Coordinates of C-alpha atoms and ligand atoms in Angstrom, one line a residue:
X1 CA -5.7 -17.5 -45.8
X2 CA -7.8 -15.9 -43.2
X3 CA -5.0 -16.3 -40.7
X4 CA -2.9 -14.1 -42.9
X5 CA -3.9 -10.6 -41.3
X6 CA -3.5 -12.2 -37.9
X7 CA -0.1 -13.2 -38.7
X8 CA 0.6 -9.9 -40.0
X9 CA -0.8 -8.3 -36.8
X10 CA 1.4 -10.6 -34.5
X11 CA 4.5 -10.2 -36.8
X12 CA 4.1 -6.0 -36.5
X13 CA 3.8 -6.6 -33.1
X14 CA 6.7 -8.5 -32.6
X15 CA 8.9 -5.9 -34.7
X16 CA 7.4 -3.3 -32.9
X17 CA 8.6 -4.3 -29.6
X18 CA 11.9 -5.3 -30.6
X19 CA 12.8 -1.9 -32.2
X20 CA 11.1 0.2 -29.6
X21 CA 12.7 -0.2 -26.3
X22 CA 10.3 0.4 -23.4
X23 CA 10.1 3.5 -21.5
X24 CA 10.3 3.2 -17.7
X25 CA 8.0 5.3 -15.3
X26 CA 8.8 4.8 -11.9
X27 CA 6.5 6.4 -9.4
X28 CA 8.2 6.5 -5.7
X29 CA 6.6 7.8 -2.6
X30 CA 7.8 8.2 0.9
X31 CA 6.9 6.1 3.9
X32 CA 3.9 4.4 2.0
X33 CA 3.0 1.2 3.7
X34 CA 1.3 -1.5 2.1
X35 CA -1.6 -1.3 4.8
X36 CA -2.7 1.9 3.0
X37 CA -3.1 0.4 -0.5
X38 CA -6.0 -1.5 -0.7
X39 CA -4.7 -3.9 -3.3
X40 CA -2.7 -5.0 -0.6
X41 CA -5.9 -5.9 1.4
X42 CA -5.8 -4.8 5.5
X43 CA -8.0 -3.2 7.6
X44 CA -7.9 0.0 5.9
X45 CA -8.8 -1.3 2.3
X46 CA -12.7 -0.8 2.4
X47 CA -12.5 2.5 4.4
X48 CA -9.8 4.1 2.5
X49 CA -9.5 2.6 -1.3
X50 CA -6.7 3.3 -3.4
X51 CA -8.6 2.7 -6.8
X52 CA -6.0 3.9 -9.3
X53 CA -3.1 1.8 -7.5
X54 CA -5.5 -1.2 -7.5
X55 CA -6.0 -0.6 -11.2
X56 CA -2.4 -0.9 -11.7
X57 CA -2.1 -4.1 -9.8
X58 CA -5.1 -5.5 -11.9
X59 CA -3.3 -4.5 -15.1
X60 CA 0.1 -5.7 -13.6
X61 CA 1.9 -7.7 -10.8
X62 CA 1.9 -7.1 -7.2
X63 CA 4.7 -7.9 -5.5
X64 CA 3.9 -9.2 -1.7
X65 CA 7.6 -9.5 -0.5
X66 CA 9.5 -6.4 -1.6
X67 CA 11.9 -6.0 1.2
X68 CA 14.4 -3.0 1.9
X69 CA 17.8 -3.3 2.8
X70 CA 17.7 -0.6 5.2
X71 CA 14.6 1.0 6.0
X72 CA 15.2 4.5 5.6
X73 CA 14.8 7.1 3.3
X74 CA 18.3 8.0 1.7
X75 CA 19.6 4.9 2.1
X76 CA 16.9 3.2 0.3
X77 CA 17.3 5.7 -2.7
X78 CA 21.0 5.0 -2.6
X79 CA 20.3 1.3 -2.9
X80 CA 18.2 1.6 -5.7
X81 CA 20.1 3.9 -7.8
X82 CA 23.1 1.8 -7.2
X83 CA 21.9 -1.8 -6.7
X84 CA 24.2 -2.3 -3.7
X85 CA 23.6 -2.2 0.1
X86 CA 24.7 0.7 2.2
X87 CA 28.1 -0.6 3.1
X88 CA 29.2 -0.7 -0.9
X89 CA 27.3 2.7 -2.0
X90 CA 28.8 4.3 1.1
X91 CA 25.2 5.8 2.0
X92 CA 24.4 4.3 5.4
X93 CA 22.1 6.9 7.4
X94 CA 20.3 10.3 6.3
X95 CA 21.5 12.8 8.6
X96 CA 24.7 14.7 7.8
X97 CA 25.8 12.5 4.7
X98 CA 25.8 13.3 0.9
X99 CA 25.5 10.5 -1.7
X100 CA 28.8 10.0 -3.7
X101 CA 27.1 10.9 -6.9
X102 CA 30.3 10.0 -9.0
X103 CA 29.8 6.4 -8.7
X104 CA 28.1 4.0 -10.9
X105 CA 24.3 4.4 -10.9
X106 CA 21.4 2.4 -13.2
X107 CA 20.4 6.1 -14.5
X108 CA 23.9 6.8 -15.7
X109 CA 24.1 3.4 -17.4
X110 CA 20.7 3.8 -19.0
X111 CA 22.0 7.3 -20.4
X112 CA 24.8 5.5 -21.7
X113 CA 22.5 3.5 -23.5
X114 CA 20.6 6.3 -25.2
X115 CA 17.8 6.5 -22.7
X116 CA 16.6 9.8 -21.8
X117 CA 16.8 9.9 -18.0
X118 CA 14.6 12.5 -15.6
X119 CA 13.8 12.9 -12.2
X120 CA 11.2 15.0 -10.5
X121 CA 10.1 15.4 -6.9
X122 CA 11.9 14.4 -3.8
X123 CA 15.4 13.4 -3.9
X124 CA 17.2 13.5 -0.3
X125 CA 20.4 12.2 -1.0
X126 CA 22.3 15.7 -0.4
X127 CA 24.6 16.1 -3.5
X128 CA 23.4 17.0 -6.6
X129 CA 21.8 14.5 -9.0
X130 CA 23.9 12.8 -11.5
X131 CA 23.1 10.6 -14.4
X132 CA 19.9 12.7 -15.4
X133 CA 19.1 14.7 -18.5
X134 CA 16.4 16.5 -16.7
X135 CA 16.3 17.1 -12.8
X136 CA 13.8 19.2 -10.5
X137 CA 14.0 18.2 -7.1
X138 CA 12.8 19.2 -3.5
X139 CA 15.4 20.4 -1.4
X140 CA 16.0 18.2 1.5
X141 CA 12.3 16.7 2.8
X142 CA 10.7 19.3 0.7
X143 CA 7.5 21.1 1.8
X144 CA 3.7 20.0 1.0
X145 CA 2.6 23.4 0.5
X146 CA 4.3 26.2 -2.1
X147 CA 7.6 24.0 -2.1
X148 CA 10.8 24.9 -3.3
X149 CA 12.3 23.2 -6.4
X150 CA 16.1 23.0 -6.9
X151 CA 17.2 22.9 -10.9
X152 CA 20.5 23.5 -12.5
X153 CA 19.8 27.0 -12.5
X154 CA 19.0 27.2 -8.6
X155 CA 16.0 27.2 -6.6
X156 CA 12.5 28.5 -6.8
X157 CA 9.1 28.2 -5.1
X158 CA 6.2 27.3 -6.8
X159 CA 2.4 27.8 -5.5
X160 CA 0.3 25.0 -4.8
X161 CA 0.3 21.5 -3.2
X162 CA 3.4 19.4 -3.6
X163 CA 1.9 16.1 -5.1
X164 CA -0.2 17.9 -7.6
X165 CA 2.8 20.2 -8.6
X166 CA 5.2 17.4 -9.1
X167 CA 2.6 15.3 -11.1
X168 CA 1.9 18.6 -13.3
X169 CA 5.4 18.7 -14.0
X170 CA 5.9 15.3 -15.2
X171 CA 3.1 15.6 -17.7
X172 CA 4.6 19.0 -19.2
X173 CA 8.1 17.0 -19.4
X174 CA 6.1 14.2 -21.1
X175 CA 4.1 16.9 -23.6
X176 CA 7.0 18.9 -24.8
X177 CA 10.4 18.8 -22.9
X178 CA 11.7 15.1 -23.9
X179 CA 13.2 14.0 -27.1
X180 CA 10.3 12.0 -28.8
X181 CA 12.9 9.9 -30.5
X182 CA 14.5 8.3 -27.4
X183 CA 13.1 5.9 -25.1
X184 CA 12.9 7.7 -21.3
X185 CA 13.3 6.5 -17.7
X186 CA 11.1 9.1 -15.5
X187 CA 11.6 9.0 -11.8
X188 CA 8.3 10.8 -10.3
X189 CA 9.1 10.8 -6.7
X190 CA 6.6 12.3 -4.3
X191 CA 7.3 13.7 -1.2
X192 CA 3.9 12.2 0.3
X193 CA 3.0 10.8 2.5
X194 CA 6.0 11.6 4.7
X195 CA 5.7 13.1 8.2
X196 CA 3.8 15.5 8.9
X197 CA 1.1 14.2 6.7
X198 CA -0.4 17.7 5.4
X199 CA -3.1 16.9 2.9
X200 CA -4.0 18.5 -0.1
X201 CA -6.5 21.5 0.0
X202 CA -9.4 19.4 -1.6
X203 CA -8.8 16.3 0.7
X204 CA -8.6 18.1 4.1
X205 CA -12.1 17.0 5.2
X206 CA -12.0 13.3 3.4
X207 CA -12.8 10.8 6.1
X208 CA -14.2 13.3 8.4
X209 CA -17.3 11.1 8.9
X210 CA -15.5 7.8 9.3
X211 CA -13.8 6.1 12.2
X212 CA -10.7 4.2 11.1
X213 CA -10.3 0.8 12.3
X214 CA -7.6 0.4 14.9
X215 CA -4.5 -2.2 14.6
X216 CA -4.7 -5.1 17.0
X217 CA -1.5 -3.9 18.5
X218 CA -2.0 -0.3 18.9
X219 CA -1.6 -0.6 22.9
X220 CA 1.3 -3.0 22.6
X221 CA 3.3 -3.0 25.6
X222 CA 6.4 -4.7 23.9
X223 CA 6.3 -7.7 26.3
X224 CA 8.1 -10.7 24.5
X225 CA 10.4 -8.2 22.6
X226 CA 13.7 -6.8 23.5
X227 CA 15.1 -3.1 24.6
X228 CA 15.1 -1.9 20.9
X229 CA 11.1 -2.2 21.0
X230 CA 10.7 -0.9 24.4
X231 CA 13.5 1.8 24.1
X232 CA 12.4 3.5 20.6
X233 CA 11.1 7.1 20.4
X234 CA 8.1 6.6 17.7
X235 CA 5.0 6.1 19.8
X236 CA 1.8 7.7 18.8
X237 CA 1.3 7.9 22.4
X238 CA 4.5 9.9 23.5
X239 CA 6.4 10.8 20.6
X240 CA 3.4 12.3 18.0
X241 CA 3.4 15.9 18.4
X242 CA -0.1 17.4 19.1
X243 CA 0.9 20.9 17.4
X244 CA 3.2 20.0 14.3
X245 CA 2.1 16.2 13.6
X246 CA -1.5 16.6 14.7
X247 CA -2.0 20.2 13.8
X248 CA -3.4 21.8 16.7
X249 CA -2.2 25.5 17.1
X250 CA -2.6 25.6 20.9
X251 CA 0.1 22.8 20.9
X252 CA 2.4 24.3 18.4
X253 CA 5.1 25.0 21.3
X254 CA 8.2 24.9 19.3
X255 CA 6.2 26.9 16.4
X256 CA 7.4 24.0 13.9
X257 CA 3.6 23.6 12.9
X258 CA 3.7 27.3 12.0
X259 CA 6.8 27.1 10.1
X260 CA 6.2 23.9 8.2
X261 CA 2.6 24.9 7.2
X262 CA 1.3 28.2 7.7
X263 CA 4.3 30.5 7.4
X264 CA 4.3 29.7 3.8
X265 CA 0.8 29.2 2.8
X266 CA -1.3 31.7 0.8
X267 CA -4.4 33.2 2.7
X268 CA -6.7 31.2 0.5
X269 CA -4.8 28.0 1.8
X270 CA -4.8 29.0 5.3
X271 CA -8.6 29.6 5.1
X272 CA -9.3 26.2 3.8
X273 CA -7.1 24.5 6.4
X274 CA -8.3 26.7 9.1
X275 CA -12.0 26.1 8.2
X276 CA -11.2 22.4 8.1
X277 CA -9.3 21.7 11.2
X278 CA -10.2 24.4 13.6
X279 CA -13.6 22.9 14.4
X280 CA -12.3 19.1 15.2
X281 CA -9.3 21.0 17.2
X282 CA -12.0 22.9 19.3
X283 CA -14.0 19.9 19.8
X284 CA -10.5 17.9 21.1
X285 CA -9.7 20.4 23.2
X286 CA -13.2 20.7 25.0
X287 CA -13.2 17.0 25.3
X288 CA -10.0 16.8 27.5
X289 CA -9.0 13.6 26.5
X290 CA -6.5 11.4 28.5
X291 CA -4.8 7.9 28.4
X292 CA -6.4 5.5 26.0
X293 CA -8.9 7.8 24.8
X294 CA -6.0 10.3 23.7
X295 CA -4.2 7.8 22.0
X296 CA -7.2 6.6 19.9
X297 CA -7.9 10.3 18.9
X298 CA -4.2 10.9 17.8
X299 CA -4.2 7.6 16.0
X300 CA -7.4 8.7 13.9
X301 CA -6.0 12.2 13.4
X302 CA -2.7 10.6 12.6
X303 CA -4.1 8.1 10.0
X304 CA -6.5 10.2 8.3
X305 CA -4.0 12.8 7.6
X306 CA -1.7 10.3 6.0
X307 CA -4.7 8.5 4.2
X308 CA -5.7 12.1 3.0
X309 CA -2.1 12.3 1.6
X310 CA -2.2 9.1 -0.3
X311 CA -5.5 10.1 -1.8
X312 CA -3.3 12.6 -4.0
X313 CA -0.7 10.2 -4.6
X314 CA -3.3 7.6 -5.7
X315 CA -4.7 10.6 -8.2
X316 CA -1.2 11.3 -9.3
X317 CA -1.0 7.4 -10.6
X318 CA -4.2 7.6 -12.3
X319 CA -3.4 11.2 -14.2
X320 CA 0.1 10.1 -15.1
X321 CA -1.4 6.3 -16.4
X322 CA -4.1 8.4 -18.2
X323 CA -1.4 11.1 -19.5
X324 CA 0.6 8.0 -21.1
X325 CA -2.2 6.7 -22.7
X326 CA -3.3 9.8 -24.3
X327 CA 0.0 10.3 -25.9
X328 CA 0.2 6.9 -27.3
X329 CA 2.9 5.9 -25.0
X330 CA 1.0 3.5 -22.5
X331 CA 1.5 0.3 -24.6
X332 CA 5.4 0.6 -24.3
X333 CA 5.8 1.7 -20.9
X334 CA 6.8 -0.4 -17.8
X335 CA 4.9 1.6 -15.0
X336 CA 6.1 0.9 -11.5
X337 CA 5.1 2.2 -8.1
X338 CA 7.1 1.8 -5.1
X339 CA 7.9 3.6 -1.9
X340 CA 11.4 4.1 -0.1
X341 CA 10.3 1.8 2.7
X342 CA 7.2 0.7 4.6
X343 CA 5.6 2.6 7.7
X344 CA 3.7 2.0 11.0
X345 CA 0.3 3.0 10.8
X346 CA -0.4 2.4 14.6
X347 CA 1.0 -1.2 14.7
X348 CA 2.7 -1.8 17.9
X349 CA 1.7 1.7 19.0
X350 CA 3.9 3.3 16.4
X351 CA 4.5 5.6 13.4
X352 CA 7.8 5.9 11.4
X353 CA 9.8 3.0 10.4
X354 CA 13.7 1.8 10.6
X355 CA 12.8 -1.6 12.3
X356 CA 13.1 -4.9 10.3
X357 CA 9.8 -5.8 11.7
X358 CA 7.5 -6.2 8.6
X359 CA 5.3 -3.0 8.5
X360 CA 8.3 -1.0 7.9
X361 CA 10.6 -4.1 6.3
X362 CA 8.3 -4.6 3.5
X363 CA 7.4 -1.8 1.0
X364 CA 4.8 -1.8 -1.8
X365 CA 6.1 -2.9 -5.3
X366 CA 3.2 -3.0 -8.1
X367 CA 4.4 -3.1 -12.1
X368 CA 2.5 -3.0 -15.0
X369 CA 4.1 -4.2 -18.4
X370 CA 1.9 -4.5 -21.3
X371 CA 2.3 -7.8 -23.0
X372 CA 4.9 -9.0 -20.8
X373 CA 3.3 -9.0 -17.2
X374 CA 0.4 -11.1 -16.8
X375 CA -2.4 -8.7 -15.4
X376 CA -3.5 -9.2 -12.0
X377 CA -0.7 -11.5 -11.1
X378 CA 0.5 -11.6 -7.5
X379 CA 4.0 -12.4 -6.6
X380 CA 5.3 -13.9 -3.3
X381 CA 8.9 -14.7 -4.0
X382 CA 11.5 -12.5 -1.7
X383 CA 12.4 -9.3 -3.9
X384 CA 14.1 -6.3 -2.9
X385 CA 14.8 -2.8 -3.6
X386 CA 18.3 -3.9 -4.1
X387 CA 16.9 -5.3 -7.3
X388 CA 15.3 -2.4 -9.0
X389 CA 18.6 -1.2 -10.7
X390 CA 19.4 -4.6 -12.3
X391 CA 15.5 -4.9 -13.5
X392 CA 15.5 -1.2 -14.9
X393 CA 18.7 -2.3 -17.0
X394 CA 17.2 -5.5 -18.2
X395 CA 14.0 -4.0 -19.2
X396 CA 16.3 -1.6 -21.4
X397 CA 18.1 -4.3 -22.8
X398 CA 21.4 -3.1 -21.0
X399 CA 24.1 -5.6 -19.7
X400 CA 24.1 -5.2 -16.0
X401 CA 27.4 -4.6 -14.2
X402 CA 29.0 -7.5 -12.1
X403 CA 29.2 -5.7 -9.0
X404 CA 25.5 -4.9 -8.4
X405 CA 24.3 -7.1 -5.9
X406 CA 20.6 -7.5 -6.7
X407 CA 18.7 -9.7 -9.1
X408 CA 16.7 -8.5 -11.9
X409 CA 12.9 -9.0 -11.7
X410 CA 12.5 -9.3 -15.6
X411 CA 12.3 -13.1 -15.3
X412 CA 9.4 -12.8 -12.6
X413 CA 7.8 -10.4 -14.4
X414 CA 7.9 -12.5 -17.5
X415 CA 6.3 -15.4 -15.2
X416 CA 9.7 -17.7 -15.2
X417 CA 11.4 -17.4 -11.8
X418 CA 14.6 -19.0 -12.1
X419 CA 15.0 -22.0 -10.1
X420 CA 17.6 -20.8 -8.0
X421 CA 16.3 -17.6 -6.8
X422 CA 17.5 -16.1 -3.6
X423 CA 16.3 -18.1 -0.5
X424 CA 17.1 -15.3 2.1
X425 CA 18.0 -11.5 2.2
X426 CA 20.0 -9.1 4.3
X427 CA 19.2 -6.0 6.2
X428 CA 21.3 -3.5 7.9
X429 CA 20.2 -0.3 9.8
X430 CA 22.6 2.3 11.2
X431 CA 21.0 5.5 12.3
X432 CA 21.4 5.4 16.2
X433 CA 21.3 7.7 18.0
X434 CA 19.2 9.5 15.7
X435 CA 15.4 10.2 15.2
X436 CA 13.4 7.9 16.9
X437 CA 16.1 6.2 18.8
X438 CA 16.2 2.8 16.9
X439 CA 19.0 0.7 17.7
X440 CA 21.3 -0.4 15.0
X441 CA 20.6 -3.9 13.7
X442 CA 21.3 -6.4 11.2
X443 CA 19.5 -9.1 10.3
X444 CA 18.3 -12.4 7.9
X445 CA 14.8 -13.3 6.6
X446 CA 14.2 -16.3 4.5
X447 CA 10.4 -15.7 4.1
X448 CA 9.5 -17.4 7.3
X449 CA 12.3 -16.9 9.8
X450 CA 13.3 -13.3 10.7
X451 CA 16.5 -13.4 12.5
X452 CA 17.6 -9.8 14.1
X453 CA 20.8 -8.6 15.9
X454 CA 21.0 -5.5 18.0
X455 CA 25.0 -5.8 18.1
X456 CA 25.2 -2.6 20.3
X457 CA 22.9 -4.4 22.8
X458 CA 24.1 -7.7 22.1
X459 CA 20.5 -8.7 21.7
X460 CA 19.0 -11.3 19.1
X461 CA 15.6 -11.8 18.3
X462 CA 13.8 -14.3 16.3
X463 CA 10.2 -14.3 14.8
X464 CA 8.3 -16.9 13.0
X465 CA 6.4 -15.3 10.9
X466 CA 4.3 -17.8 9.9
X467 CA 2.9 -18.8 13.3
X468 CA 3.3 -15.1 14.8
X469 CA 2.7 -12.7 11.7
X470 CA 2.5 -9.6 14.1
X471 CA 6.1 -10.7 15.4
X472 CA 5.1 -10.3 19.2
X473 CA 7.0 -13.0 20.5
X474 CA 10.8 -13.1 20.3
X475 CA 11.7 -16.9 20.0
X476 CA 15.2 -16.5 20.8
X477 CA 15.6 -18.1 24.1
X478 CA 12.8 -20.6 23.2
X479 CA 14.9 -24.2 23.1
X480 CA 12.4 -25.4 20.6
X481 CA 14.1 -22.8 18.3
X482 CA 17.7 -23.8 18.9
X483 CA 18.2 -25.5 15.6
X484 CA 16.1 -22.6 13.5
X485 CA 18.4 -20.1 15.5
X486 CA 21.6 -22.2 14.2
X487 CA 20.4 -22.3 10.7
X488 CA 19.2 -18.6 10.6
X489 CA 22.9 -17.6 12.3
X490 CA 24.7 -19.4 9.5
X491 CA 22.6 -17.6 6.8
X492 CA 23.2 -14.4 8.2
X493 CA 27.0 -14.9 8.0
X494 CA 26.8 -16.3 4.8
X495 CA 24.8 -13.2 3.8
X496 CA 27.2 -11.1 5.2
X497 CA 30.2 -12.8 3.0
X498 CA 28.1 -12.9 -0.1
X499 CA 27.5 -8.9 0.0
X500 CA 30.9 -8.4 1.4
X501 CA 29.8 -7.0 4.4
X502 CA 33.3 -5.9 6.4
X503 CA 34.2 -8.3 8.9
X504 CA 34.5 -5.6 11.9
X505 CA 31.8 -3.2 10.3
X506 CA 29.7 -3.0 13.1
X507 CA 29.7 0.8 12.2
X508 CA 30.2 3.7 14.1
X509 CA 28.5 6.5 12.8
X510 CA 28.4 8.7 15.7
X511 CA 28.1 11.8 13.6
X512 CA 24.3 11.6 13.8
X513 CA 24.2 13.7 16.9
X514 CA 22.1 16.5 15.5
X515 CA 18.7 14.9 15.3
X516 CA 16.1 17.1 16.7
X517 CA 15.9 20.5 15.4
X518 CA 16.1 21.9 18.8
X519 CA 16.1 19.6 22.0
X520 CA 14.8 22.2 24.2
X521 CA 11.8 23.0 21.9
X522 CA 10.9 19.2 21.9
X523 CA 11.5 19.0 25.7
X524 CA 9.1 21.7 26.1
X525 CA 6.4 20.3 23.6
X526 CA 6.8 16.9 25.2
X527 CA 6.6 18.1 28.8
X528 CA 3.2 19.8 27.7
X529 CA 1.8 16.7 26.2
X530 CA 2.8 14.6 29.1
X531 CA 0.7 16.6 31.3
X532 CA -2.1 14.8 29.6
X533 CA -1.1 11.3 30.8
X534 CA -0.8 12.4 34.6
X535 CA -2.3 9.6 36.9
X536 CA -3.2 7.6 34.0
X537 CA -1.3 4.3 33.3
Ligands
SGN1 C1 12.2 13.6 9.5 C2 11.0 13.4 10.6 C3 11.2 11.8 11.1 C4 11.6 11.0 10.0 C5 12.7 11.5 9.5 C6 13.2 10.5 8.1 N1 10.6 14.2 11.4 O1 13.3 14.2 10.3 O2 9.9 11.4 11.6 O3 12.1 9.7 10.6 O4 12.5 12.5 8.7 O5 12.3 10.4 7.1 S1 10.0 15.7 11.4 O6 9.7 16.2 12.4 O7 11.1 16.6 10.7 O8 9.1 15.3 10.3 S2 13.0 9.6 5.9 O9 11.8 9.4 5.0 O10 13.3 11.1 5.1 O11 13.8 8.7 6.1
CA2 CA1 10.8 7.8 3.7

């Protein structure tokens, strides 16, 4: 008899979960590296913890091997919306392209199935969002301070810091604008921590008294790698700009720092900004640093600003989860955190992404689902942003269409990985020439070996990520790897076939030629910085 109340409780919980389809909250950031989430460990975990993301991991599942199909913003977003690789969804590169919004996407399918769909924040796909009952997006890359928003009714500007404004808008939508009788799928898409890493007023001086640890490969000389690693344009030493990126007004030769931040700030915002940066900037100028000392200083300024932006993102996660709790929605909401790709935080001397090397290939994925995902679980299966669409559909109980190319992660979330789970993933990056000059490449990864082919250079690279996790030694011409290379090349062909990559696809996307705001400006800024390296090797 005494078990009756318990049985009743269990039964009602069962009926509840059957009748109430779960809500989905997808918090998605731009360029957030796993190295900057303390739940993932790494050298920054003690100095720059992310308590709210860590709590999410504690309540849910941390995916350690979520790999992207194409490590760049728009293409990653297009892959997520469609569940298809770039060659199927038609969105290959960021520049000068528009997402074809008439195609099938998971928000449209959820909408059809009775879900309310909303997106607030960064969109970056050129065309207008489709498949959303409510959308309010940042035009293009969006601005950190006093951002503009695009809606169906046009454009308007709001005063404040972008991460905080987006969070506030999301709360308002949850409070009053949605239909409480329908389940919802809400995409919260932050601009942060994208370049040029501008922190919120409240975090402008965070980490001022700390020296950030440096990655082992900060002074990489690219020996043992190929032409692509040597010829990229994304080093902290040479590419990173002291003006726009590192906020030193004296180096704002092209006026970009001014236009991206100051020109739209309120007097109060400018005051807080200057109070934080000016004393440090003057000390930098006085110090007259050169060579490695200069690179070290740039790394510190860069990574601190990046992590300051993350602090606001982490707060947003905490606030949104608390808000869902207050509204009584947390128990039936799947909360997912991810980013469009990873990022280099000084590894190999770099910032930015695009390469299939680990730091930019791997993206964070943390999900909580009360009653389904075992709290505190960690998964290391090969999963991808290609899988998100089918995952969301299955969460909502919607049949996945045959032409999506990923796999639903729901079985993994339930702790029952299918025996025939994938054993490798396909990668393809297309934007060359373009920002940061990363050569086009495709590749296959099986969880240990990573084969990359820079086809316009006709150069292959093979890394054994077990023995060489930092990917410093290309084993492609090492005879000991001959067999593995054959296996991986066969795998690459098999993957191309499986995903329907056109035979002669080696894409010619040379419409990507306007990649700098102004070549002239950039050259002048660069020349000034290069003076600092004179006489130093
Ligand atoms: C901007 C950045 C680049 C960055 C691209 C793409 N330059 O052009 O550094 O790689 O965005 O980023 S900036 O001077 O304008 O900041 S993405 O996240 O949108 O793919
Ligand atoms: Ca991005």
